[in-house]
PDB file of C-alpha atoms in Angstrom:
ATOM      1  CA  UNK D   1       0.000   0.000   0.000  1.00 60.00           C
ATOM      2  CA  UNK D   2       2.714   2.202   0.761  1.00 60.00           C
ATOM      3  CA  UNK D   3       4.521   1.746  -2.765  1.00 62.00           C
ATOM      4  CA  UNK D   4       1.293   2.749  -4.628  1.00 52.00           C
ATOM      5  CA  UNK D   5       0.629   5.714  -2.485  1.00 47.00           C
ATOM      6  CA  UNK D   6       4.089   6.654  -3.050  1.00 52.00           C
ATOM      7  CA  UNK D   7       4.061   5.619  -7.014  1.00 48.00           C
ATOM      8  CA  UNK D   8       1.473   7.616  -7.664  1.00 54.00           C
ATOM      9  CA  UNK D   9       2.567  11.148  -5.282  1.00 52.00           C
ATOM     10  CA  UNK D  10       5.370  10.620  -7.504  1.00 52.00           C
ATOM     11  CA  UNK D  11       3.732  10.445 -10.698  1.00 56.00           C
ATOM     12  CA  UNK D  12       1.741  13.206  -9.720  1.00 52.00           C
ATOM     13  CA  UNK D  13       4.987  15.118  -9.096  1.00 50.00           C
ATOM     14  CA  UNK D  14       6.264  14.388 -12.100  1.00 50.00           C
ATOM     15  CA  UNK D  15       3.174  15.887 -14.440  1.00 48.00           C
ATOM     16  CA  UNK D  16       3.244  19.236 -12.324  1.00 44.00           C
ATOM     17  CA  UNK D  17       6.830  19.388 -12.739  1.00 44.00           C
ATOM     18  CA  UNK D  18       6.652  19.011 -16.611  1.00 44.00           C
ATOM     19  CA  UNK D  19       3.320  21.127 -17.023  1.00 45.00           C
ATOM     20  CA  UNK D  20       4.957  24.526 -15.376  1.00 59.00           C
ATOM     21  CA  UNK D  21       3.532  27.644 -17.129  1.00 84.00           C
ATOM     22  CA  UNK D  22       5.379  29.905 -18.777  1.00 89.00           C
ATOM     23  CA  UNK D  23       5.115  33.597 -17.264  1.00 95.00           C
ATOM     24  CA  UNK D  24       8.462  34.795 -17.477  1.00 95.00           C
ATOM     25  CA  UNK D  25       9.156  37.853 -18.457  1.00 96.00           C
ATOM     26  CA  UNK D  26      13.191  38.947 -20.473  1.00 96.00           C
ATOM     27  CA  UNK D  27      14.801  41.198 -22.572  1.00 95.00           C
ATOM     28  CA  UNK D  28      13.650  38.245 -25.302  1.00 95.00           C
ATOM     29  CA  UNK D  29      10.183  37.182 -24.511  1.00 95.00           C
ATOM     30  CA  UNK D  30       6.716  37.347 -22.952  1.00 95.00           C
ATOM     31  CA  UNK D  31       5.819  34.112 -21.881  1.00 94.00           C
ATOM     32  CA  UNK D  32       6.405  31.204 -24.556  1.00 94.00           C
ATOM     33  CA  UNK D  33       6.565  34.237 -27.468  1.00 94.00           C
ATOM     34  CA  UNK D  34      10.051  35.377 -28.353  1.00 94.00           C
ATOM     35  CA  UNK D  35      11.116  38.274 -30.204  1.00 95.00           C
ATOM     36  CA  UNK D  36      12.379  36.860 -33.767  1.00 92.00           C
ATOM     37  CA  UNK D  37      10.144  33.915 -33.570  1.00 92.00           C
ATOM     38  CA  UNK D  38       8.930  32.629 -37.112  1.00 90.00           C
ATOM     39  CA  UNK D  39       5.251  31.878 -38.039  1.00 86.00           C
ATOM     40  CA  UNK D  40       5.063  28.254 -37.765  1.00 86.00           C
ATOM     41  CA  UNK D  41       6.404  28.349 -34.089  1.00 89.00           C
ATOM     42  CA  UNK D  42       4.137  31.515 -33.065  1.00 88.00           C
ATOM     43  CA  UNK D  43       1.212  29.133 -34.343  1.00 85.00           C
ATOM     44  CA  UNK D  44       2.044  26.231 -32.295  1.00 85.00           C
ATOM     45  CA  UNK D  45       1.281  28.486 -29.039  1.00 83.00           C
ATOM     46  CA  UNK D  46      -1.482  30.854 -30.346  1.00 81.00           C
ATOM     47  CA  UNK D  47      -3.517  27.629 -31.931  1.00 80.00           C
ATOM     48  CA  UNK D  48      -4.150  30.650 -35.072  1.00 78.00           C
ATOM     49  CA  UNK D  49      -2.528  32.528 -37.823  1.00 78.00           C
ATOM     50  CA  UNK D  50      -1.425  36.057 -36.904  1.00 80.00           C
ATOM     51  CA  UNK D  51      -2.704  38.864 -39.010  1.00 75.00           C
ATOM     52  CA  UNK D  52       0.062  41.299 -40.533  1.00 72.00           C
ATOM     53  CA  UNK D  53      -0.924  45.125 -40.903  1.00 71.00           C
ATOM     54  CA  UNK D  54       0.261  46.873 -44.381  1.00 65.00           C
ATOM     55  CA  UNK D  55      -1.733  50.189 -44.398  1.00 62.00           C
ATOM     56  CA  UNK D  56      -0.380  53.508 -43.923  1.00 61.00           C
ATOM     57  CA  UNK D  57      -2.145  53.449 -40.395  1.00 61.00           C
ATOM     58  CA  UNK D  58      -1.627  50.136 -39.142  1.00 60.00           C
ATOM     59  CA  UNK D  59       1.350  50.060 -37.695  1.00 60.00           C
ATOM     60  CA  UNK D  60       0.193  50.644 -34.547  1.00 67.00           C
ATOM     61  CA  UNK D  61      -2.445  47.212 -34.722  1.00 75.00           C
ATOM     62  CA  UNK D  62      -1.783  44.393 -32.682  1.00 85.00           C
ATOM     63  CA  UNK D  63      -2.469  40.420 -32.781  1.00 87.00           C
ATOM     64  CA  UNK D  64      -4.050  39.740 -29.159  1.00 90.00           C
ATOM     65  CA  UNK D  65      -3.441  36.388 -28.170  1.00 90.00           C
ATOM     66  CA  UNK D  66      -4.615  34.312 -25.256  1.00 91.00           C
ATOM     67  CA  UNK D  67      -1.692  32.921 -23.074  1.00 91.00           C
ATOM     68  CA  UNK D  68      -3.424  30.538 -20.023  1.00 92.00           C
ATOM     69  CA  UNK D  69      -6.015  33.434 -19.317  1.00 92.00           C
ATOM     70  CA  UNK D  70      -3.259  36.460 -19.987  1.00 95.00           C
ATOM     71  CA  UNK D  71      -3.681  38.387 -23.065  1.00 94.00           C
ATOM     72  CA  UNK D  72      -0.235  39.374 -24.708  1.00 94.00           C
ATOM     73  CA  UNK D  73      -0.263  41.701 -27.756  1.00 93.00           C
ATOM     74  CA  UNK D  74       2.018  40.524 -30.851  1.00 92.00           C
ATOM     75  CA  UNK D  75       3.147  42.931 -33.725  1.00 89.00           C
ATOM     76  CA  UNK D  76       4.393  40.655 -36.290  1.00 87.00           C
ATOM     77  CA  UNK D  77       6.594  41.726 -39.789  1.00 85.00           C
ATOM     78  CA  UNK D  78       7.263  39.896 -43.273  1.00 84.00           C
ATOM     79  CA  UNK D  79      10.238  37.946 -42.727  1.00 83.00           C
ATOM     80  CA  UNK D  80      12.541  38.590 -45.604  1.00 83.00           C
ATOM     81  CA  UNK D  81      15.649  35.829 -47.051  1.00 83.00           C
ATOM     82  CA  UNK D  82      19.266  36.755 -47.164  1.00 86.00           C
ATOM     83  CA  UNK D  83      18.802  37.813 -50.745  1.00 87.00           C
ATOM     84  CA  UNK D  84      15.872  40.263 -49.421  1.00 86.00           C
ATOM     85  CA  UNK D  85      13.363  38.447 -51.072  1.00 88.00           C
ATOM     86  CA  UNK D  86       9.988  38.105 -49.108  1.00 86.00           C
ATOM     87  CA  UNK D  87       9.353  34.566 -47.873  1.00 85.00           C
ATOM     88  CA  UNK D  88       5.865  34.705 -46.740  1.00 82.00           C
ATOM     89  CA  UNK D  89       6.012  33.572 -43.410  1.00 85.00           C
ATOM     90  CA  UNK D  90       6.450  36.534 -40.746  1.00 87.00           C
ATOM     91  CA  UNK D  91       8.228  36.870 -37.130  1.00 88.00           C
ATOM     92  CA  UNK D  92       7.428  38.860 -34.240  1.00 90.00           C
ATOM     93  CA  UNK D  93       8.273  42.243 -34.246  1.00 91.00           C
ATOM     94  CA  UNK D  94       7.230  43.188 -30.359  1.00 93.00           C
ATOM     95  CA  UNK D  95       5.355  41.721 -27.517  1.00 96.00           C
ATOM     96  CA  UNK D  96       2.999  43.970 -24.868  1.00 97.00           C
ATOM     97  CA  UNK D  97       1.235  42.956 -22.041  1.00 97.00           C
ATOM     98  CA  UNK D  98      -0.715  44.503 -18.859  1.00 98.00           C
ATOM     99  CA  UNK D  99      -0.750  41.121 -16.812  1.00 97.00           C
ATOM    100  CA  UNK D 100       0.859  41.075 -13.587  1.00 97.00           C
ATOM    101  CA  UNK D 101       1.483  37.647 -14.083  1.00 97.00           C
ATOM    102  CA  UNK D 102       4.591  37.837 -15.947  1.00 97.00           C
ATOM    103  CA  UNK D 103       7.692  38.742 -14.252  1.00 97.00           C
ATOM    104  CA  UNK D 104      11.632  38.782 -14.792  1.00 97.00           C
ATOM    105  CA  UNK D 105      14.192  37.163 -12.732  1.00 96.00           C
ATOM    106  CA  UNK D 106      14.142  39.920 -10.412  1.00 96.00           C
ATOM    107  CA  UNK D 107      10.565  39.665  -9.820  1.00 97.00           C
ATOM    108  CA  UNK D 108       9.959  43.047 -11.742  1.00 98.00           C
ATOM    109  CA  UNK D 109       6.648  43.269 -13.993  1.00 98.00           C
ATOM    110  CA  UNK D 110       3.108  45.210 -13.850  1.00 98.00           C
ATOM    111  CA  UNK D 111       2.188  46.944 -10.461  1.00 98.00           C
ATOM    112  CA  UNK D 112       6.153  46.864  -9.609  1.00 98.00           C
ATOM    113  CA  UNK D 113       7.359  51.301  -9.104  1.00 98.00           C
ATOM    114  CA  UNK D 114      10.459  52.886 -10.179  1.00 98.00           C
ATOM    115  CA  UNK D 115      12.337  52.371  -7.581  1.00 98.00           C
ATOM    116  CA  UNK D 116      11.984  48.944  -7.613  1.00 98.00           C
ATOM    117  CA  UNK D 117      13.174  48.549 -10.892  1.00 98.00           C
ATOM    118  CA  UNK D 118      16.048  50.779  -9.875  1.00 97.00           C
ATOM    119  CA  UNK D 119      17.190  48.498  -7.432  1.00 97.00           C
ATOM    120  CA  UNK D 120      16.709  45.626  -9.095  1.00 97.00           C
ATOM    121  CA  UNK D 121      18.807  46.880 -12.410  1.00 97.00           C
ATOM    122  CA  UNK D 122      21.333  49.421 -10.738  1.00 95.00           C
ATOM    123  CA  UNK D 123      23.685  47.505 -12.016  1.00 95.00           C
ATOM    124  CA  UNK D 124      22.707  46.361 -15.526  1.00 95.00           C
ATOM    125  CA  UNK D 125      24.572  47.463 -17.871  1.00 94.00           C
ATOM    126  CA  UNK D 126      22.233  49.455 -20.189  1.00 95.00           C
ATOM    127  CA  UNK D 127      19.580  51.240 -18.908  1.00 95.00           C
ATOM    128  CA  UNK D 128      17.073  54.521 -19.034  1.00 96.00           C
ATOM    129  CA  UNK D 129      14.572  56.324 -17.663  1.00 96.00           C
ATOM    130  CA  UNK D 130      12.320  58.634 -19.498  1.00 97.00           C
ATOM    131  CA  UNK D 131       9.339  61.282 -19.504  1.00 97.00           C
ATOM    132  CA  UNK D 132       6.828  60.058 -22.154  1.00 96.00           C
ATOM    133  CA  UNK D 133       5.275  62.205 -25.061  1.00 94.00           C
ATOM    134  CA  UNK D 134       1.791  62.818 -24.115  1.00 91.00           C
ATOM    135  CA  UNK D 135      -0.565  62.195 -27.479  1.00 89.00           C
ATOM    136  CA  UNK D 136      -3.625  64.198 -25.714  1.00 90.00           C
ATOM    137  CA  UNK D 137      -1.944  67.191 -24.877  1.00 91.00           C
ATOM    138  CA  UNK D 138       0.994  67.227 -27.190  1.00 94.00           C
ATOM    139  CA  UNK D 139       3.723  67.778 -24.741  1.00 95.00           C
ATOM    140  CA  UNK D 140       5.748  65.762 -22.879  1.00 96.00           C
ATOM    141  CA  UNK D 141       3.982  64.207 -20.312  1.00 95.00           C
ATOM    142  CA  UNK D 142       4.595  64.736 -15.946  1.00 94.00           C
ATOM    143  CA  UNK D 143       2.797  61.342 -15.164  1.00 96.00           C
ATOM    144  CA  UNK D 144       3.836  58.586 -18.055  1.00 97.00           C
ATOM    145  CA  UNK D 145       7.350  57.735 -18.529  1.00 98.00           C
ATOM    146  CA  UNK D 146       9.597  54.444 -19.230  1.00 98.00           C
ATOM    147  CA  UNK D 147      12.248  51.969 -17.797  1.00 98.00           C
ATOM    148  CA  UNK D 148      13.845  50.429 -20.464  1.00 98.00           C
ATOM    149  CA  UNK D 149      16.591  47.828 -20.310  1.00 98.00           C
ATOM    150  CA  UNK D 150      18.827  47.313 -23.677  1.00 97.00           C
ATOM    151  CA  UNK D 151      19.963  44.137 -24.201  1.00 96.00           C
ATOM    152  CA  UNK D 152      22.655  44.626 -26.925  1.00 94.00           C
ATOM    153  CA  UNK D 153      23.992  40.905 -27.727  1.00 94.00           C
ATOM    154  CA  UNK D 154      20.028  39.977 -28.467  1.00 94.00           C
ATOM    155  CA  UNK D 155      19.322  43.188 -30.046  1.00 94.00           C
ATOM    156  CA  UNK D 156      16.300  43.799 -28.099  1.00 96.00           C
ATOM    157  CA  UNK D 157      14.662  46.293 -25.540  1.00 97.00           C
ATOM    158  CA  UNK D 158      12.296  45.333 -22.698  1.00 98.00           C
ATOM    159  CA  UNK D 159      10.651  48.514 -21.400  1.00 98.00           C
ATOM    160  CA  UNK D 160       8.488  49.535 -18.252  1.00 98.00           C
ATOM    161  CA  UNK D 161       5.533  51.832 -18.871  1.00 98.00           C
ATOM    162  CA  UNK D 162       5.037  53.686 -15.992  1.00 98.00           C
ATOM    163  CA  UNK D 163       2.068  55.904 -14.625  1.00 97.00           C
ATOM    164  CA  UNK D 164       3.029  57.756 -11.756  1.00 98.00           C
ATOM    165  CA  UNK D 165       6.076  55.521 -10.611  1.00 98.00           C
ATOM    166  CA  UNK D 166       4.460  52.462 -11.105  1.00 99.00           C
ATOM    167  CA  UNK D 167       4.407  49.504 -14.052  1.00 98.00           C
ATOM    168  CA  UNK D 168       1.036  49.728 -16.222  1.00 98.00           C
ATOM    169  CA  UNK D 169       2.369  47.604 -19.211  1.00 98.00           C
ATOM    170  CA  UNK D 170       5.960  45.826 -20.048  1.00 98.00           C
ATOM    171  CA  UNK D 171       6.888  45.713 -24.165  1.00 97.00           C
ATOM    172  CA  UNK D 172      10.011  43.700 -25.647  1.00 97.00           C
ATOM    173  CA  UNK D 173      10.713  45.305 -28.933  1.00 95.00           C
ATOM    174  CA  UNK D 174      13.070  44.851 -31.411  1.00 94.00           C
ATOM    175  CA  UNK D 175      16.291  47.514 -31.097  1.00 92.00           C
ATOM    176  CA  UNK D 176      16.422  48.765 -34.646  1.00 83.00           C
ATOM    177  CA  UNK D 177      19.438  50.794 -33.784  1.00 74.00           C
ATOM    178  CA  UNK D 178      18.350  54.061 -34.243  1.00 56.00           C
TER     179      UNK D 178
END
């Protein structure tokens, strides 16, 4: 009796070992979604094809995906060959999400404030704080401003939106170098 109590503990173990959920949060990825990650592989996870926006005005449109409950907002671009030739499949461009599920090493994500992320990254090697541009008023704005983190050798940024000190949404972006 006591080896089949203790066969199946351990089987049960086992599953909830191997069925962990991904909310981690990087300079490379929200969840399962990474930045750079080709069409066929974004599929597997979001069970649908993503939608890419070409108009003039689209480029601020978003793919929202369900992620166990979580939403996570996907921008996706045409993924080109080495000749520059279009190969009809895509790869994520950037990554957004309001969830306070998903959180870095440091336990940094949604509902964290600026000086936590200070404390946690005073001694990363790229990072900024900024005011943001507020669209309503046309100025730059005294509540809304960013913690970004640059991550160089990925080529990547994972930013903080902050409203008044503390985390409303995290985005990992591309770096396009500019």
């Amino acid at each position: 009796m006591k080896k089949l109590l203790f066969l199946i503990l351990f089987i049960f173990g086992m599953n909830l070992t191997f069925a962990q959920d991904n909310f981690d949060l990087s300079t490379l990825r929200i969840g399962p979604y990474t930045v750079f990650m080709k069409n066929k592989d974004v599929e597997k996870f979001s069970k649908s094809k993503l939608t890419s926006f070409m108009g003039d005005d689209d480029y601020m449109k978003t793919n929202k995906v369900n992620y166990l409950g979580e939403v996570i907002e996907i921008s996706i671009m045409q993924n080109y060959d080495d000749q520059g030739q279009n190969t009809g499949g895509y790869q994520i461009y950037s990554l957004m999400t309001k969830s306070k599920k998903f959180r870095t090493k440091s336990g940094m994500g949604v509902g964290s404030t600026k000086d936590q992320l200070i404390d946690a990254y005073r001694n990363y090697p790229n990072f900024s704080v900024a005011q943001m541009w507020d669209e309503k008023t046309e100025k730059i704005s005294t509540t809304k401003s960013t913690f970004t983190l640059t991550d160089n050798d990925a080529g990547t940024l994972l930013s903080f939106i902050m409203i008044n000190n503390v985390v409303t949404e995290v985005s990992v972006f591309m770096n396009e170098g500019c």
